[in-house]
XYZ file of C-alpha atoms in Angstrom:
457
model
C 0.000 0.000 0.000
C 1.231 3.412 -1.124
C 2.069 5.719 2.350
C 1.377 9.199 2.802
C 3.735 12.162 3.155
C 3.490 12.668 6.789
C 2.712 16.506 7.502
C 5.009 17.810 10.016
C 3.873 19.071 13.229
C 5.177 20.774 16.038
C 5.626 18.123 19.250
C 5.392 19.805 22.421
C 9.062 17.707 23.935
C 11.697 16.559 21.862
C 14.886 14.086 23.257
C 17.385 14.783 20.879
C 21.203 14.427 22.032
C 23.906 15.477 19.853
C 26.158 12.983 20.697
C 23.711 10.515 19.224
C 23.996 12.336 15.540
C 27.628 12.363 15.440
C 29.317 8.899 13.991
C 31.357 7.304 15.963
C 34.666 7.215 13.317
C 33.834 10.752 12.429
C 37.124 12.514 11.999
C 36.373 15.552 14.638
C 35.880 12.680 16.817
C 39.644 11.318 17.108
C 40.600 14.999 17.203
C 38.681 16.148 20.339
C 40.711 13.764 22.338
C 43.503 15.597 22.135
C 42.199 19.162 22.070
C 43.159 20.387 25.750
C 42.422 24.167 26.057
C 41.386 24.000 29.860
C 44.908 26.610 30.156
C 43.572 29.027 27.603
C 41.262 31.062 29.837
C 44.299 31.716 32.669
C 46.595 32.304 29.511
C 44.340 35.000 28.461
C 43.321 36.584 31.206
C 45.340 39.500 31.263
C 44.668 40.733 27.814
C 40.793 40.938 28.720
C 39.332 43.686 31.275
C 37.831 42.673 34.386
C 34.700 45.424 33.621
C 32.187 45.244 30.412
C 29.773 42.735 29.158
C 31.114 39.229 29.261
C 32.873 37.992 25.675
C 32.433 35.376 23.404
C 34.149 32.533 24.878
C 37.819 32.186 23.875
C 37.585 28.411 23.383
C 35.037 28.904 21.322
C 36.277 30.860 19.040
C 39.582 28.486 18.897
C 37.744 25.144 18.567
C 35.735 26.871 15.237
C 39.091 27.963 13.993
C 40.704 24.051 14.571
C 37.132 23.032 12.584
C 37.773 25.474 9.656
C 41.718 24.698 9.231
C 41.375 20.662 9.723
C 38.781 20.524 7.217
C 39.685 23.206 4.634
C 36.966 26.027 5.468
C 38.708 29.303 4.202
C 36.692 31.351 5.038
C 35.571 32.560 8.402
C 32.016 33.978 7.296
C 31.671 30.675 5.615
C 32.994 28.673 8.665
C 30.486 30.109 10.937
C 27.743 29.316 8.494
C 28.705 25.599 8.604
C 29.243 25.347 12.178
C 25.282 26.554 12.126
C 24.186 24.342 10.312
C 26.578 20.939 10.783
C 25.455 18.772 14.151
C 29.513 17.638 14.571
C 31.152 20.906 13.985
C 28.126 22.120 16.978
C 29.399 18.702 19.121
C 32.580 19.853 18.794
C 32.071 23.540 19.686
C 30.412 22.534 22.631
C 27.012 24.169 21.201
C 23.628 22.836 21.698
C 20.875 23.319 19.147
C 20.053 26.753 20.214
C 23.575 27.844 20.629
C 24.831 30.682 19.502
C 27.532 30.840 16.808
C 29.397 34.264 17.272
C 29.698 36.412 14.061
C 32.522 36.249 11.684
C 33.743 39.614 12.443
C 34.991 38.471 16.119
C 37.234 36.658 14.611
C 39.326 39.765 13.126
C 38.403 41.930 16.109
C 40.811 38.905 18.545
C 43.345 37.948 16.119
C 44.588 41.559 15.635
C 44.016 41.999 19.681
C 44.329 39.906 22.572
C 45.165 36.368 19.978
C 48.289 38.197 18.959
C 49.333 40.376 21.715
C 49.146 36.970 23.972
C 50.380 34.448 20.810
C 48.304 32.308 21.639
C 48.445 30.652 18.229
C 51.624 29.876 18.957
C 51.018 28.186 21.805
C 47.784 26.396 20.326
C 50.682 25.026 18.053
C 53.000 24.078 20.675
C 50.219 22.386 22.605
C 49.621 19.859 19.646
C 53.311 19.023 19.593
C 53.640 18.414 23.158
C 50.690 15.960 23.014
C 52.565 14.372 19.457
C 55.278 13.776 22.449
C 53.183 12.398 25.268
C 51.992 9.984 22.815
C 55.321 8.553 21.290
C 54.895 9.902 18.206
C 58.056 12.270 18.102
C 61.517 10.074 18.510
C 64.019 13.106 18.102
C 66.754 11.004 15.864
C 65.965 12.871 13.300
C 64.814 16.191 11.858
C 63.932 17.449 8.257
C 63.280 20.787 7.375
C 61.839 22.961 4.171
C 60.023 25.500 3.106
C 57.083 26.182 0.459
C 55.969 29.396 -1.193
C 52.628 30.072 -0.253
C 50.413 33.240 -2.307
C 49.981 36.609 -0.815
C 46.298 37.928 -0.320
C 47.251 40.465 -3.343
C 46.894 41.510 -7.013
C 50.000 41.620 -8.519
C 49.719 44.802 -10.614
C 48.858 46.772 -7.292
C 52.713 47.041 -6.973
C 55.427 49.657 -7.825
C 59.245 48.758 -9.215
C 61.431 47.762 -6.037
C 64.022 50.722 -6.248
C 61.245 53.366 -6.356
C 59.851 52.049 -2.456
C 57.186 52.135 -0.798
C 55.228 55.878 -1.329
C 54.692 57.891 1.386
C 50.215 57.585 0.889
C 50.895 53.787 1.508
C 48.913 53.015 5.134
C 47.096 50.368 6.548
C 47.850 47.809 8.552
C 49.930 44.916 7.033
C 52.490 48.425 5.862
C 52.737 49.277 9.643
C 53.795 44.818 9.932
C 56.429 45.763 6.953
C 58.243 48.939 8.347
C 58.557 47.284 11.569
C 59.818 43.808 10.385
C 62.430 45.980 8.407
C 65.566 45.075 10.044
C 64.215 40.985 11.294
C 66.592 38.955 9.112
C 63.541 36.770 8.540
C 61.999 39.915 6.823
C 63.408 43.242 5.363
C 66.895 42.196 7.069
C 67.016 39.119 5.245
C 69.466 40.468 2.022
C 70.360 43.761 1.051
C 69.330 43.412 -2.540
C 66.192 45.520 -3.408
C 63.127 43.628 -4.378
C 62.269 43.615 -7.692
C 58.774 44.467 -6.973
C 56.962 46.101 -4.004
C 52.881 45.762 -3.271
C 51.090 48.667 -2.402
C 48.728 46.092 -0.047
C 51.201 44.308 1.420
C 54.846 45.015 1.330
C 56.330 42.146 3.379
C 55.419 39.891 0.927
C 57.905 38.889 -1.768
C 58.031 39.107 -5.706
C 59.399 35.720 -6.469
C 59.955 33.756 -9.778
C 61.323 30.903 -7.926
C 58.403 28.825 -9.619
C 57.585 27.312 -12.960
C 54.413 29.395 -12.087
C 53.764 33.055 -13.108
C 55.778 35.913 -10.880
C 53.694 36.197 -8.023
C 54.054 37.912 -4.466
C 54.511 34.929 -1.592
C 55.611 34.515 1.841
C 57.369 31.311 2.889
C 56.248 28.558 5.503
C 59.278 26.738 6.893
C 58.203 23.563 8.417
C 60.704 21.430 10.972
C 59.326 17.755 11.165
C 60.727 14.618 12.752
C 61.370 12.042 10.390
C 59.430 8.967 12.194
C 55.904 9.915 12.062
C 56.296 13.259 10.296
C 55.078 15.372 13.287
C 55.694 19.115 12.859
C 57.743 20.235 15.462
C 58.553 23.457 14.503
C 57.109 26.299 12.264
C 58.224 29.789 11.306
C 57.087 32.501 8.278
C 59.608 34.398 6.416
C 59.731 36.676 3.389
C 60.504 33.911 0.172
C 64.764 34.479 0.437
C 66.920 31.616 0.452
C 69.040 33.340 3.013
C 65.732 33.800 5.517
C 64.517 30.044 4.797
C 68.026 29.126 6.110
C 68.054 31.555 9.379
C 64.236 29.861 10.251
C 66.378 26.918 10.231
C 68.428 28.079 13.111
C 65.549 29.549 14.734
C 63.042 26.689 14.620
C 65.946 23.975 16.088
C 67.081 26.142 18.919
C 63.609 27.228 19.642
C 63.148 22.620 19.713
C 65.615 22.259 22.140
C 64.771 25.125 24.154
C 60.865 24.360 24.056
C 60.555 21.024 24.364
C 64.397 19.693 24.824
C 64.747 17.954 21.569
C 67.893 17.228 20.266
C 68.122 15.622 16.826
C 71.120 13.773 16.000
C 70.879 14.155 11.709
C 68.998 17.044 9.985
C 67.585 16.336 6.122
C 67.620 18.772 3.938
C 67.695 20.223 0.473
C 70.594 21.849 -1.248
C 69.249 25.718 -0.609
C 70.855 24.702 2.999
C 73.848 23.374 2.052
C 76.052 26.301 2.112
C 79.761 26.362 3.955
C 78.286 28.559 7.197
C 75.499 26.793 7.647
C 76.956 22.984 7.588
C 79.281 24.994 10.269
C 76.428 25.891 12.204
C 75.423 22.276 12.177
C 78.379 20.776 13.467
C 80.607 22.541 15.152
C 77.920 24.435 17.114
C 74.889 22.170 17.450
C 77.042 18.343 17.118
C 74.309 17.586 14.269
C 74.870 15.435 11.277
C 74.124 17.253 8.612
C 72.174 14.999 6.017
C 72.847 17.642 3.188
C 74.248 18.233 -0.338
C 77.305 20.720 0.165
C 76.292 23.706 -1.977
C 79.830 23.169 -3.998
C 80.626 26.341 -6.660
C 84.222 25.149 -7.125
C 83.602 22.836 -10.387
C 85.102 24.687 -13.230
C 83.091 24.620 -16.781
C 86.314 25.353 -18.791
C 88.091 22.079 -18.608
C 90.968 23.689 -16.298
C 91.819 21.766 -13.596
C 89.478 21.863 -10.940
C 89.766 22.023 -6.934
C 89.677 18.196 -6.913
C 92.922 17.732 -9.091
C 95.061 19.168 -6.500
C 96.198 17.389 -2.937
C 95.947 19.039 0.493
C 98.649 18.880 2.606
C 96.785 19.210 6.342
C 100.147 19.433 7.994
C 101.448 21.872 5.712
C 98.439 23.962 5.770
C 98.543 24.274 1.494
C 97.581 22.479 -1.628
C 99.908 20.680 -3.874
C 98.971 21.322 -7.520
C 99.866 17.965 -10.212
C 103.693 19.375 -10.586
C 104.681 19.615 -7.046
C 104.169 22.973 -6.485
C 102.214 24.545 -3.396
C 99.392 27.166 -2.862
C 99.518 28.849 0.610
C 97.402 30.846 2.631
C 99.764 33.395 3.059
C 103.460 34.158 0.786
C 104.473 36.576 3.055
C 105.564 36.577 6.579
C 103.698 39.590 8.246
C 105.566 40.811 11.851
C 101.678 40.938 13.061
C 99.850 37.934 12.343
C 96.414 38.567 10.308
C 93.344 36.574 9.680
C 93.379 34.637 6.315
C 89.688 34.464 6.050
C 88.297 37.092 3.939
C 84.694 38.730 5.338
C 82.500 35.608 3.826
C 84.696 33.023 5.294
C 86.764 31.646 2.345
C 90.605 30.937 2.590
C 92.600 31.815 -0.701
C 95.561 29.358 -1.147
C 97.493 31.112 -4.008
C 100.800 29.462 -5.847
C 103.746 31.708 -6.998
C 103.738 33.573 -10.180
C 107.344 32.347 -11.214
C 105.740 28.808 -10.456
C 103.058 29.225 -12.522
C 104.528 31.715 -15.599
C 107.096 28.648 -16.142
C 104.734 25.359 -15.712
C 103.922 23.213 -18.476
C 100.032 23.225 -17.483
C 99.466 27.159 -17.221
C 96.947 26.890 -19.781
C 95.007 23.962 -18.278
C 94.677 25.131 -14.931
C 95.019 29.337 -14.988
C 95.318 30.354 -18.377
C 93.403 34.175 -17.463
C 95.142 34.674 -14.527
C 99.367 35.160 -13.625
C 98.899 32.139 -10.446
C 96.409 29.973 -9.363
C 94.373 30.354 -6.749
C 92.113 28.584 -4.716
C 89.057 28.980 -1.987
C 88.618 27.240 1.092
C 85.534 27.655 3.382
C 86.555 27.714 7.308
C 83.721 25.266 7.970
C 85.522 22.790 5.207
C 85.278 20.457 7.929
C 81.993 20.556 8.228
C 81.622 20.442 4.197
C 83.752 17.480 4.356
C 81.508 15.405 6.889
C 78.638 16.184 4.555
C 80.537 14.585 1.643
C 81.073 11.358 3.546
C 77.672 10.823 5.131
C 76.306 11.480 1.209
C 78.337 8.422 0.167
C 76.544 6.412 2.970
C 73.539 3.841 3.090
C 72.397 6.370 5.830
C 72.063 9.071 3.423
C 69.518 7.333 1.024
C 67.420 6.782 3.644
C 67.380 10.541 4.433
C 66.482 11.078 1.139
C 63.224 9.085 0.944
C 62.412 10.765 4.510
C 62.535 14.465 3.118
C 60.011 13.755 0.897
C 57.323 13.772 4.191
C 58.337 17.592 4.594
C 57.244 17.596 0.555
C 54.224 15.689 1.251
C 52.800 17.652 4.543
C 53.224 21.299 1.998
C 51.247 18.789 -0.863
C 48.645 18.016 2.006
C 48.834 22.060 3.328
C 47.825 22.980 -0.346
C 45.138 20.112 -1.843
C 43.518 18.900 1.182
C 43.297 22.152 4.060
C 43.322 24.634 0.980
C 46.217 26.830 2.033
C 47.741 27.515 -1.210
C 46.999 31.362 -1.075
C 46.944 33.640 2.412
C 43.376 35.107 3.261
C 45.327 37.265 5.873
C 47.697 40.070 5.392
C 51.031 41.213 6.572
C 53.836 38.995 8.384
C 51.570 38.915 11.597
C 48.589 37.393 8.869
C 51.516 34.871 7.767
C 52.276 33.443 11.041
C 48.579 32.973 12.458
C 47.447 30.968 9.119
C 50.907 28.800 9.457
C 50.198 28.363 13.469
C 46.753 27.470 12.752
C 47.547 24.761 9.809
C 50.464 23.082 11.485
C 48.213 22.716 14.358
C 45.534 21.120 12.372
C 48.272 18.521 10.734
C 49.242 17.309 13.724
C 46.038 17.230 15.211
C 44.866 15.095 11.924
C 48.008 13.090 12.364
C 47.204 12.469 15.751
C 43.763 11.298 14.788
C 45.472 9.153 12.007
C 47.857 6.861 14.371
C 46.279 6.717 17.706
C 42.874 5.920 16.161
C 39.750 5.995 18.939
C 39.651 2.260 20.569
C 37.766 -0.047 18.879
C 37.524 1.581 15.647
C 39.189 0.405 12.917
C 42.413 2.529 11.726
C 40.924 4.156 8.047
């Protein structure tokens, strides 16, 4: 027999539990275990006044930013229309069916306010790594960093040639976050050279063609992850400068060990960090192995005979070219002893001139110049450790692990969405990289400690 739409009519008493509505291997579910923000309240308190109209609450407002970053909700007026409408984004704010869901402006009204005076981003961050800890997910052998160009929130013809600067009408709020991250070396410090391109909206952020892509203006998310499970252990934004990726670098593992008292024994990276001071850094200041290709300029493309060709003499201090002779440091004995390293750190070995003018293989080895010289790095210690780990079965496992730093930016991108900035300035850079590094460990979290019971998807 063929039923009847049943009209609807209002009941008098409804039971309805959200908890009921919510599936039990929903992802929001795995997350909430480990979303402890019972500190957030005493780690605000002195940015709010103790007169006035009560606020919305803080971990509120935090939970339905976790919600909009774990699964990909942009934007904020958006966000607060799903968490209306979506009964596990309510169970997870903590919101019964007449709730209410704060407006999307009080979002921007505490992010430029008490959120960033007290960085408490930062510490919503840090929070999700100590937890990554608690629950064995972070063994500290070994750490990889990179970094990945993410889009400004800007049109690129809004911008002015780099050696005009910045015009005196230029205001707002993400130019007062440029002239005062002028001198940080992860900003306006970061190189001397002048930008090719400056935007009127937001300055900070850098022209870069360091892409197969279009010119476009970016800022740079450096991510620090241990190589077992691929936990994010540090974060940091800089302007899109080899030079500043490297510095975040130094930053993010001294900020480790000082936060959390992790001590990696290898670090993976690319060749952008593979340069003389920095393998220095490495080892002879932090006793890390650096897992890294040396950034080596000393090839020669004109057949002449290369760095390689010639022996150094470590007792002798000097190299010993294919005819016997030697390059020092130094042909001259000074009463006052100077410094043979030059202001970038290099060491010139030179060889006599009446060695040179009379030897057979002038022409293969300086044929522009009266002697030969030759550059040494003061870290070529370091340089040489690189080389032998490279040649190790060590080293190609490093190399499959740095592709996880490649794969978190690929997950950053496709699946939470962040492949362009909706906020502005280098304050606006480091809340949206807080906020997504938080979310990939929480999802990570989620992934390998899966709730009891269920089975792992």
């Amino acid at each position: 027999m063929m039923g009847e739409r049943t009209v609807m009519q209002e009941a008098l008493f409804y039971s309805f539990r959200i908890e009921d509505h919510v599936p039990g291997d929903h992802l929001l579910r795995s997350i909430d275990r480990f979303v402890d923000l019972d500190g957030i309240r005493e780690h605000l308190k002195p940015f709010y006044s103790s007169m006035g109209r009560p606020s919305i609450d803080p971990e509120l407002m935090i939970r339905m930013l976790i919600i909009g970053y774990c699964m990909g909700i942009r934007s904020e007026r958006r966000l607060c229309e799903e968490v209306h409408l979506n009964l596990a984004y309510r169970w997870f704010c903590r919101l019964d069916l007449d709730g209410a869901v704060p407006d999307h402006s009080t979002f921007s009204k505490n992010r430029h306010g008490r959120f960033r005076d007290s960085d408490l981003l930062r510490k919503l961050f840090e929070m999700t790594v100590e937890r990554c800890m608690a629950e064995g997910l972070v063994g500290a052998e070994g750490f990889a960093v990179d970094a990945s160009l993410i889009r400004a929130d800007v049109h690129r013809q809004r911008s002015v040639p780099g050696e005009e600067g910045l015009p005196p009408e230029a205001a707002g709020r993400a130019v007062a976050e440029y002239l005062d991250v002028l001198d940080d070396a992860a900003f306006g410090g970061s190189t001397p050279v002048t930008p090719k391109r400056i935007n009127l909206t937001d300055p900070a952020a850098r022209w870069t063609a360091a892409s197969r892509e279009r010119a476009f203006f970016s800022y740079s998310t450096n991510y620090l992850i241990d190589v077992d499970h691929a936990v994010i252990v540090d974060v940091e934004a800089t302007t899109s400068i080899r030079q500043a990726e490297v510095l975040a670098q130094r930053r993010m593992i001294e900020r480790t060990q000082e936060r959390f008292g992790l001590w990696p024994e290898k670090l993976v990276a690319d060749a952008a960090y593979g340069a003389a001071p920095n393998l220095g850094w490495l080892v002879e200041e932090q006793g890390i192995e650096p897992h890294i290709p040396v950034l080596d300029k000393s090839a020669r493309r004109d057949d002449t005979l290369a760095r390689s060709d010639f022996t150094f003499d470590h007792d002798d201090d000097s190299y010993i070219c294919p005819e016997g002779h030697r390059l020092r440091p130094s042909l001259r004995n000074f009463s006052k002893p100077r410094s043979l390293a030059n202001a970038d750190g290099f060491i010139r070995y030179r060889a006599r001139e009446k060695d040179c003018s009379t030897c057979q293989l002038k022409q293969g080895c300086s044929p522009n110049t009266p002697a030969r010289k030759i550059m040494l790095s003061v870290h070529e210690g370091a340089r040489d450790m690189a080389r032998d780990i490279a040649t190790t079965d060590a080293y190609l496992v490093s190399r499959r692990q740095r592709k996880k730093v490649e794969m978190l930016f690929a997950h950053l991108k496709r699946i939470l969405k962040l492949d362009r900035l909706r906020l502005r300035g280098p304050n606006g850079a480091k809340d949206e990289f807080h906020l997504a590094a938080a979310a990939q460990n929480l999802r990570k979290l989620a992934k390998m400690k899966p709730i009891p019971g269920l089975a792992p998807a």
